[in-house]
Structures are given as structure tokens and as C-alpha cells.
Amino acid sequence: MILINNCEDRNPLLFISGEHLESNEKFNLYLLYDEKTLKWKKDLGTNPKITEAFCEAVVEIAKNSPHNKTIKEMETRDMEIGNFVKYTLEENNEL
């Protein structure tokens, strides 16, 4: 079982801290949202021993908790910023 203690927007990183209750191991995940795959990927600040599969599982648990709002806002904000920049460049014929 995984317990999530904290979930923060640390623009552009999503920071999740928690504990794996069966092993009593604490973890800190630093994740970046990949707009191409629409998945969260671990950043270099995350312990290299932690797998992508574990990160994905933690994000899914967080999405089914009160932290869902933070995650959803970050997923949509990143896309909106990218589209805004693209629109601005197209408008100025710089694209």
C-alpha cells in the first residue's frame, strides 16, 4: 500500500512525497509531464532506483485522491501554455 503525504506544483515539476507502507520506505518523486505521450515521466531529481512503473502507479493513486486537482491543473496548464506560445508565434509569422 502507498501513502501519499504531499503533492505539490513546483512548476514545471510535480513533486509527490509518500511512503510505501509494506517496506516502510519513503520516496520523493519529481515528475515532468510529457505532452506527446500524455504521461508523467520521472525527472533526474528522482532516485534512479525508482522505476517509471512505480511513478505511474503513484500518479494514478494521487489522481484518485484530493490531490487530483493539482495534477489535472498541471496537465492542462502545460498544454495551454504550449498552445498560447504557438498561437503567438503564428500570429507574428515567426513559426
mmCIF file of N, CA and C in Angstrom, residues 19-93:
data_model
loop_
_atom_site.group_PDB
_atom_site.id
_atom_site.type_symbol
_atom_site.label_atom_id
_atom_site.label_comp_id
_atom_site.label_asym_id
_atom_site.label_seq_id
_atom_site.Cartn_x
_atom_site.Cartn_y
_atom_site.Cartn_z
ATOM 1 N N GLU A 19 5.057 7.258 1.184
ATOM 2 C CA GLU A 19 5.675 6.120 1.850
ATOM 3 C C GLU A 19 5.054 4.830 1.332
ATOM 4 N N HIS A 20 5.911 3.865 1.070
ATOM 5 C CA HIS A 20 5.471 2.518 0.716
ATOM 6 C C HIS A 20 5.312 1.781 2.040
ATOM 7 N N LEU A 21 4.077 1.560 2.461
ATOM 8 C CA LEU A 21 3.805 1.084 3.819
ATOM 9 C C LEU A 21 4.324 -0.322 4.094
ATOM 10 N N GLU A 22 4.324 -1.197 3.093
ATOM 11 C CA GLU A 22 4.776 -2.571 3.327
ATOM 12 C C GLU A 22 6.268 -2.643 3.624
ATOM 13 N N SER A 23 7.049 -1.757 2.995
ATOM 14 C CA SER A 23 8.501 -1.778 3.216
ATOM 15 C C SER A 23 8.980 -0.635 4.113
ATOM 16 N N ASN A 24 8.069 0.246 4.502
ATOM 17 C CA ASN A 24 8.396 1.432 5.308
ATOM 18 C C ASN A 24 9.404 2.351 4.627
ATOM 19 N N GLU A 25 9.476 2.314 3.304
ATOM 20 C CA GLU A 25 10.396 3.182 2.565
ATOM 21 C C GLU A 25 9.679 4.450 2.141
ATOM 22 N N LYS A 26 10.341 5.573 2.393
ATOM 23 C CA LYS A 26 9.795 6.862 1.974
ATOM 24 C C LYS A 26 10.334 7.187 0.591
ATOM 25 N N PHE A 27 9.567 7.973 -0.164
ATOM 26 C CA PHE A 27 10.010 8.350 -1.506
ATOM 27 C C PHE A 27 9.646 9.797 -1.798
ATOM 28 N N ASN A 28 10.432 10.384 -2.683
ATOM 29 C CA ASN A 28 10.169 11.706 -3.240
ATOM 30 C C ASN A 28 10.244 11.569 -4.752
ATOM 31 N N LEU A 29 9.171 11.907 -5.429
ATOM 32 C CA LEU A 29 9.149 11.846 -6.885
ATOM 33 C C LEU A 29 9.122 13.256 -7.451
ATOM 34 N N TYR A 30 9.946 13.474 -8.448
ATOM 35 C CA TYR A 30 9.946 14.723 -9.199
ATOM 36 C C TYR A 30 9.590 14.332 -10.627
ATOM 37 N N LEU A 31 8.438 14.789 -11.095
ATOM 38 C CA LEU A 31 7.917 14.331 -12.378
ATOM 39 C C LEU A 31 7.668 15.495 -13.328
ATOM 40 N N LEU A 32 7.894 15.232 -14.613
ATOM 41 C CA LEU A 32 7.588 16.185 -15.678
ATOM 42 C C LEU A 32 6.505 15.586 -16.554
ATOM 43 N N TYR A 33 5.602 16.425 -17.043
ATOM 44 C CA TYR A 33 4.516 15.946 -17.891
ATOM 45 C C TYR A 33 4.961 15.975 -19.345
ATOM 46 N N ASP A 34 4.871 14.839 -20.018
ATOM 47 C CA ASP A 34 5.229 14.719 -21.429
ATOM 48 C C ASP A 34 3.970 14.916 -22.258
ATOM 49 N N GLU A 35 3.884 16.046 -22.938
ATOM 50 C CA GLU A 35 2.681 16.366 -23.711
ATOM 51 C C GLU A 35 2.495 15.457 -24.922
ATOM 52 N N LYS A 36 3.576 14.842 -25.406
ATOM 53 C CA LYS A 36 3.464 13.947 -26.564
ATOM 54 C C LYS A 36 2.808 12.628 -26.185
ATOM 55 N N THR A 37 3.214 12.074 -25.042
ATOM 56 C CA THR A 37 2.665 10.785 -24.616
ATOM 57 C C THR A 37 1.535 10.949 -23.604
ATOM 58 N N LEU A 38 1.360 12.170 -23.093
ATOM 59 C CA LEU A 38 0.363 12.481 -22.060
ATOM 60 C C LEU A 38 0.594 11.654 -20.796
ATOM 61 N N LYS A 39 1.883 11.452 -20.459
ATOM 62 C CA LYS A 39 2.249 10.700 -19.261
ATOM 63 C C LYS A 39 3.259 11.496 -18.447
ATOM 64 N N TRP A 40 3.292 11.205 -17.164
ATOM 65 C CA TRP A 40 4.276 11.800 -16.270
ATOM 66 C C TRP A 40 5.542 10.963 -16.325
ATOM 67 N N LYS A 41 6.692 11.620 -16.477
ATOM 68 C CA LYS A 41 7.995 10.952 -16.537
ATOM 69 C C LYS A 41 8.848 11.439 -15.374
ATOM 70 N N LYS A 42 9.660 10.556 -14.837
ATOM 71 C CA LYS A 42 10.482 10.969 -13.697
ATOM 72 C C LYS A 42 11.613 11.879 -14.152
ATOM 73 N N ASP A 43 11.891 12.869 -13.325
ATOM 74 C CA ASP A 43 12.958 13.825 -13.562
ATOM 75 C C ASP A 43 14.237 13.302 -12.904
ATOM 76 N N LEU A 44 15.364 13.932 -13.212
ATOM 77 C CA LEU A 44 16.647 13.498 -12.659
ATOM 78 C C LEU A 44 16.711 13.601 -11.133
ATOM 79 N N GLY A 45 15.859 14.422 -10.522
ATOM 80 C CA GLY A 45 15.830 14.556 -9.070
ATOM 81 C C GLY A 45 15.260 13.339 -8.359
ATOM 82 N N THR A 46 14.623 12.455 -9.111
ATOM 83 C CA THR A 46 14.045 11.234 -8.540
ATOM 84 C C THR A 46 15.133 10.170 -8.427
ATOM 85 N N ASN A 47 15.137 9.445 -7.328
ATOM 86 C CA ASN A 47 16.098 8.367 -7.120
ATOM 87 C C ASN A 47 16.090 7.438 -8.337
ATOM 88 N N PRO A 48 17.268 7.190 -8.937
ATOM 89 C CA PRO A 48 17.323 6.342 -10.143
ATOM 90 C C PRO A 48 16.816 4.916 -9.934
ATOM 91 N N LYS A 49 16.783 4.444 -8.684
ATOM 92 C CA LYS A 49 16.303 3.089 -8.406
ATOM 93 C C LYS A 49 14.786 2.984 -8.542
ATOM 94 N N ILE A 50 14.100 4.118 -8.520
ATOM 95 C CA ILE A 50 12.642 4.119 -8.645
ATOM 96 C C ILE A 50 12.282 3.959 -10.119
ATOM 97 N N THR A 51 11.405 3.023 -10.403
ATOM 98 C CA THR A 51 11.046 2.727 -11.792
ATOM 99 C C THR A 51 9.945 3.648 -12.308
ATOM 100 N N GLU A 52 9.862 3.736 -13.636
ATOM 101 C CA GLU A 52 8.779 4.501 -14.273
ATOM 102 C C GLU A 52 7.425 3.900 -13.887
ATOM 103 N N ALA A 53 7.363 2.573 -13.800
ATOM 104 C CA ALA A 53 6.100 1.907 -13.445
ATOM 105 C C ALA A 53 5.641 2.322 -12.047
ATOM 106 N N PHE A 54 6.570 2.430 -11.111
ATOM 107 C CA PHE A 54 6.217 2.872 -9.758
ATOM 108 C C PHE A 54 5.708 4.307 -9.800
ATOM 109 N N CYS A 55 6.387 5.166 -10.567
ATOM 110 C CA CYS A 55 5.957 6.565 -10.698
ATOM 111 C C CYS A 55 4.541 6.644 -11.253
ATOM 112 N N GLU A 56 4.265 5.852 -12.294
ATOM 113 C CA GLU A 56 2.927 5.845 -12.893
ATOM 114 C C GLU A 56 1.881 5.388 -11.876
ATOM 115 N N ALA A 57 2.219 4.373 -11.084
ATOM 116 C CA ALA A 57 1.281 3.874 -10.069
ATOM 117 C C ALA A 57 0.993 4.945 -9.022
ATOM 118 N N VAL A 58 2.018 5.668 -8.593
ATOM 119 C CA VAL A 58 1.834 6.723 -7.595
ATOM 120 C C VAL A 58 0.966 7.840 -8.157
ATOM 121 N N VAL A 59 1.190 8.220 -9.410
ATOM 122 C CA VAL A 59 0.373 9.270 -10.030
ATOM 123 C C VAL A 59 -1.087 8.825 -10.094
ATOM 124 N N GLU A 60 -1.336 7.572 -10.448
ATOM 125 C CA GLU A 60 -2.713 7.075 -10.504
ATOM 126 C C GLU A 60 -3.372 7.106 -9.126
ATOM 127 N N ILE A 61 -2.613 6.753 -8.099
ATOM 128 C CA ILE A 61 -3.149 6.823 -6.733
ATOM 129 C C ILE A 61 -3.465 8.274 -6.381
ATOM 130 N N ALA A 62 -2.562 9.178 -6.722
ATOM 131 C CA ALA A 62 -2.774 10.600 -6.424
ATOM 132 C C ALA A 62 -3.983 11.155 -7.170
ATOM 133 N N LYS A 63 -4.220 10.643 -8.388
ATOM 134 C CA LYS A 63 -5.377 11.105 -9.167
ATOM 135 C C LYS A 63 -6.697 10.665 -8.525
ATOM 136 N N ASN A 64 -6.647 9.647 -7.703
ATOM 137 C CA ASN A 64 -7.843 9.165 -7.008
ATOM 138 C C ASN A 64 -7.869 9.641 -5.563
ATOM 139 N N SER A 65 -7.309 10.805 -5.344
ATOM 140 C CA SER A 65 -7.258 11.392 -4.003
ATOM 141 C C SER A 65 -7.568 12.883 -4.118
ATOM 142 N N PRO A 66 -7.572 13.591 -3.013
ATOM 143 C CA PRO A 66 -7.787 15.046 -3.087
ATOM 144 C C PRO A 66 -6.707 15.784 -3.892
ATOM 145 N N HIS A 67 -5.587 15.120 -4.182
ATOM 146 C CA HIS A 67 -4.512 15.746 -4.960
ATOM 147 C C HIS A 67 -4.816 15.784 -6.454
ATOM 148 N N ASN A 68 -5.908 15.169 -6.873
ATOM 149 C CA ASN A 68 -6.266 15.107 -8.285
ATOM 150 C C ASN A 68 -6.317 16.494 -8.922
ATOM 151 N N LYS A 69 -6.846 17.465 -8.217
ATOM 152 C CA LYS A 69 -6.985 18.819 -8.760
ATOM 153 C C LYS A 69 -5.621 19.398 -9.153
ATOM 154 N N THR A 70 -4.627 19.230 -8.306
ATOM 155 C CA THR A 70 -3.277 19.734 -8.592
ATOM 156 C C THR A 70 -2.731 19.108 -9.868
ATOM 157 N N ILE A 71 -2.881 17.804 -9.993
ATOM 158 C CA ILE A 71 -2.344 17.086 -11.152
ATOM 159 C C ILE A 71 -3.068 17.506 -12.425
ATOM 160 N N LYS A 72 -4.383 17.537 -12.394
ATOM 161 C CA LYS A 72 -5.160 17.916 -13.582
ATOM 162 C C LYS A 72 -4.843 19.339 -14.026
ATOM 163 N N GLU A 73 -4.695 20.254 -13.069
ATOM 164 C CA GLU A 73 -4.356 21.634 -13.421
ATOM 165 C C GLU A 73 -3.002 21.705 -14.114
ATOM 166 N N MET A 74 -2.051 20.922 -13.651
ATOM 167 C CA MET A 74 -0.726 20.928 -14.271
ATOM 168 C C MET A 74 -0.766 20.312 -15.665
ATOM 169 N N GLU A 75 -1.534 19.247 -15.839
ATOM 170 C CA GLU A 75 -1.624 18.609 -17.157
ATOM 171 C C GLU A 75 -2.231 19.551 -18.184
ATOM 172 N N THR A 76 -3.256 20.261 -17.817
ATOM 173 C CA THR A 76 -3.910 21.157 -18.778
ATOM 174 C C THR A 76 -3.158 22.465 -18.934
ATOM 175 N N ARG A 77 -2.556 22.950 -17.870
ATOM 176 C CA ARG A 77 -1.810 24.205 -17.959
ATOM 177 C C ARG A 77 -0.655 24.085 -18.938
ATOM 178 N N ASP A 78 0.083 22.987 -18.880
ATOM 179 C CA ASP A 78 1.212 22.814 -19.773
ATOM 180 C C ASP A 78 0.774 22.885 -21.224
ATOM 181 N N MET A 79 -0.345 22.250 -21.548
ATOM 182 C CA MET A 79 -0.832 22.275 -22.924
ATOM 183 C C MET A 79 -1.288 23.672 -23.309
ATOM 184 N N GLU A 80 -1.959 24.354 -22.401
ATOM 185 C CA GLU A 80 -2.438 25.697 -22.700
ATOM 186 C C GLU A 80 -1.280 26.642 -22.946
ATOM 187 N N ILE A 81 -0.215 26.539 -22.169
ATOM 188 C CA ILE A 81 0.951 27.397 -22.363
ATOM 189 C C ILE A 81 1.574 27.102 -23.718
ATOM 190 N N GLY A 82 1.723 25.830 -24.056
ATOM 191 C CA GLY A 82 2.285 25.462 -25.353
ATOM 192 C C GLY A 82 1.450 25.990 -26.501
ATOM 193 N N ASN A 83 0.136 25.866 -26.408
ATOM 194 C CA ASN A 83 -0.742 26.371 -27.461
ATOM 195 C C ASN A 83 -0.698 27.885 -27.531
ATOM 196 N N PHE A 84 -0.587 28.560 -26.393
ATOM 197 C CA PHE A 84 -0.514 30.014 -26.374
ATOM 198 C C PHE A 84 0.754 30.479 -27.088
ATOM 199 N N VAL A 85 1.876 29.828 -26.801
ATOM 200 C CA VAL A 85 3.134 30.200 -27.448
ATOM 201 C C VAL A 85 3.037 29.959 -28.940
ATOM 202 N N LYS A 86 2.487 28.815 -29.351
ATOM 203 C CA LYS A 86 2.347 28.504 -30.771
ATOM 204 C C LYS A 86 1.455 29.533 -31.450
ATOM 205 N N TYR A 87 0.331 29.880 -30.833
ATOM 206 C CA TYR A 87 -0.589 30.857 -31.398
ATOM 207 C C TYR A 87 0.096 32.209 -31.546
ATOM 208 N N THR A 88 0.849 32.612 -30.537
ATOM 209 C CA THR A 88 1.543 33.897 -30.575
ATOM 210 C C THR A 88 2.573 33.914 -31.691
ATOM 211 N N LEU A 89 3.319 32.828 -31.862
ATOM 212 C CA LEU A 89 4.316 32.765 -32.924
ATOM 213 C C LEU A 89 3.660 32.781 -34.299
ATOM 214 N N GLU A 90 2.545 32.055 -34.462
ATOM 215 C CA GLU A 90 1.830 32.051 -35.737
ATOM 216 C C GLU A 90 1.297 33.441 -36.052
ATOM 217 N N GLU A 91 0.806 34.104 -35.021
ATOM 218 C CA GLU A 91 0.240 35.433 -35.187
ATOM 219 C C GLU A 91 1.301 36.410 -35.690
ATOM 220 N N ASN A 92 2.535 36.213 -35.255
ATOM 221 C CA ASN A 92 3.634 37.089 -35.657
ATOM 222 C C ASN A 92 4.416 36.525 -36.839
ATOM 223 N N ASN A 93 3.894 35.471 -37.453
ATOM 224 C CA ASN A 93 4.530 34.814 -38.603
ATOM 225 C C ASN A 93 5.964 34.385 -38.309
#
